[in-house]
Amino acid sequence: MKDIEQHEMSPDDWDEMNFSRPDVQGFDDVVEAAITRRGFMGGVLTFGSGAAVMGTSMLRGTTAMASQADRFAFEQLPIQTDGTVHVPEGYTWDVLVRWGDPLFSDAPAFDHATGIPTEGSDRVFGENTDGMELFKVGNHELLVVNSEYVNPKYNLAHTNDGMPTSAGDVLRLQNFQGVSVMEVTEGVNGWEVVVDSPFNRRIHHNTPMVIDGPAAGHDLMKTQADPTGTASLGTFNNCGSGRTPWGTYLTCEENFNGYFGTTEEPTLDDTHVAGFSRYGVNTEVDTNRYNYHGFDARFDISKNPNEPHRAGYIVEIDPADPESTPVKHTALGRFKHENAAYALAPDGRVVVYMGDDERGEFMYKWLSRDKYVPGGDTSTLLSEGQLFVAKFNMDQSGEWVALTPEATGMNAPEIAIFSRIAASTVGATTMDRPEWIAVNPTAVEGYCCLTNNKNRGVKPNAGGDDTSANGPNPREVNNYGQIVRWRPSGDNHASNTFDWDLYVMAGNPTNQEGAYKGSSNINEGNMFNSPDGMQFDTTGIMWIQTDGNDDNEGDFEGMGNNQMLAGDPVTGEIRRFLTGPNGSEVTGLTWSSDRRTMFVGIQHPSAPFPDGEGSLPRSSIVVVKRTDGALVG
Ligand code: FEO
Ligand code: CA
Ligand code: CA
């Protein structure tokens, strides 16, 4: 019973169940009396304290712009509460691929009652689709897709409760996760996977990886199987994505902690104890979420206490070379990486913005030492440089604080492995769960979805940092989420300072009060909660995907199923475009190279999507097109 519940819990809730933290923080030190400031759009941002905040006019600039012609090529889709996908009139959708569909012709057939057996489970499209990017290699369109985690009660239907009963069960779960590289093509029957394409590849929890950067070779990275500390197996909990201009894919390791456990009480030094506590690695004897450690000693911290240090990174994959070894870039820090949003500084240095998705954790920035030159050497660009963490000031200024040995008192490998601890040392701003970050291609600015944080103003983060309401995270017990925007000084992503405002605060204008109504660009027609995925299209429209409460009741009444909306960064207007089936999260978005097709990810539906009654729910990628064949981004 408990295990079934664990499988169905969010990673954050699971962490909190195992690592409950005392409420040592009162409500007294929340944001003081209302402060009026100017937003980027000439609007007035009004913040206040406690619940008596903002009202509905936080972004007045948006209403002033409402008379402008909108840039959306569709009418708003009403909320939906059923078991399938909906798109606006003038658009169509179809299924491209589902969990268990073959990437190779020798893959086992999917059984609608039992799914895919262990044998051949690494030959099919993985579970729980998430971040994805499309690469054009010659005439081939390669879709590279994360499979974030698993749904054991469906994946191991023979076990009743989804808990592995054998090493084979564990191997099956390991094979369903990681990354799928697959060629896709559009023929007379629409888009489909090119089965047996030489580019097709499954990268999973046992695929060899190279460890690179400051942590490579450090004692904290060495294991019995790898005494060099430079070669690990597998990439874990691959959440959001990123891409580089040199044609590689970035997969982002998020809730890696949940795969580790122990079969006996471990003997740990202070460094391991502090690290496991901060990152939520369970040190108590338990079967935990997946019980890998019960059948695979690599995940047993009583036997391999350094193995968790080898996960939690940005991993680079070359989709054009199926023989290439993925690289774990420790220089970009170890935390619960959501995604990796690339930008280029005017002088050619590479910037990568990253969020750490846990309540009260931080936003980070990577700045390369060397410059990107098309066709030139790119080998140092994610290895040599500086990691920064964001500090937001109440006056809508902010700074990127360098995580150096001088600033943190930690050496470079320690900063790479325990980035959260380094960031706490320099007083980084605790955030409401930073999910995807997106960089506007038509303006020098970045956006981050702060999905929600029920602990804001209630309890500190895992490092004991204060999480009182603050500028970009102004609401206590924030169940709706918001999107923060920043503009780097001098229109230069390499700058150490920035200005910020809030693009939107989600909320419910029909049954809430004050700030919980949301900002003025939220209304009865477009309301949603928990912004998570985010991508810009080439026209500068921001696409927002949600992973929230889809009960459509109480605080969430009128919001319907999770969804994808389009946001105009200039006017602030937001309009619902697509809705997912019951229980699902809409996550992952990319486009065909001709921009006439959108690929949208549907993760963990509870409805029997897409195959209908009597079949297992299957995470899927759907393709969305306009009926007139026009561009969709
Ligand atoms: Fe995997 Fe934070 O979403
Ligand atoms: Ca996410
Ligand atoms: Ca989420």
Coordinates of N, CA, C and O in Angstrom, one line a residue, residues 92 94-96 184-194 597 623 625:
T92 N -4.7 20.2 -36.0 CA -5.0 18.7 -35.8 C -3.9 18.2 -34.9 O -2.8 18.8 -34.8
D94 N -2.0 14.2 -33.7 CA -1.9 12.8 -33.9 C -0.8 12.2 -33.0 O 0.0 13.0 -32.6
V95 N -0.8 11.0 -32.8 CA 0.2 10.4 -32.0 C 1.4 10.0 -32.9 O 1.3 9.4 -33.9
L96 N 2.6 10.5 -32.4 CA 3.9 10.1 -33.1 C 4.4 8.8 -32.5 O 4.7 7.8 -33.3
V184 N 12.8 10.6 -37.3 CA 11.4 10.7 -37.6 C 11.3 11.2 -39.0 O 12.1 12.0 -39.5
T185 N 10.2 10.9 -39.6 CA 9.9 11.4 -41.0 C 8.4 11.5 -41.3 O 7.6 10.9 -40.6
E186 N 8.1 12.4 -42.2 CA 6.7 12.6 -42.5 C 6.4 12.1 -43.8 O 6.9 12.5 -44.8
G187 N 5.5 11.1 -43.9 CA 5.1 10.4 -45.1 C 3.6 10.6 -45.4 O 2.9 11.5 -44.8
V188 N 3.1 9.8 -46.2 CA 1.6 9.9 -46.6 C 0.7 9.6 -45.4 O -0.4 10.1 -45.3
N189 N 1.2 8.9 -44.5 CA 0.4 8.5 -43.3 C 0.8 9.5 -42.1 O 0.4 9.1 -40.9
G190 N 1.5 10.5 -42.4 CA 1.8 11.4 -41.3 C 3.2 11.1 -40.7 O 4.0 10.4 -41.3
W191 N 3.5 11.7 -39.6 CA 4.8 11.5 -39.0 C 5.0 10.1 -38.4 O 4.0 9.6 -37.8
E192 N 6.1 9.5 -38.5 CA 6.4 8.3 -37.8 C 7.9 8.1 -37.6 O 8.7 8.8 -38.1
V193 N 8.1 7.2 -36.6 CA 9.5 6.9 -36.3 C 10.1 6.0 -37.4 O 9.4 5.1 -37.9
V194 N 11.3 6.2 -37.8 CA 12.0 5.4 -38.8 C 12.7 4.2 -38.0 O 13.7 4.4 -37.4
T597 N 5.4 21.6 -38.0 CA 4.9 20.6 -37.0 C 5.5 20.9 -35.7 O 6.6 21.2 -35.5
V623 N 2.0 15.0 -32.4 CA 2.4 16.0 -33.4 C 1.2 16.9 -33.7 O 0.0 16.4 -33.7
K625 N -0.3 20.1 -36.1 CA -0.1 20.8 -37.3 C -1.3 21.7 -37.6 O -2.4 21.5 -37.0

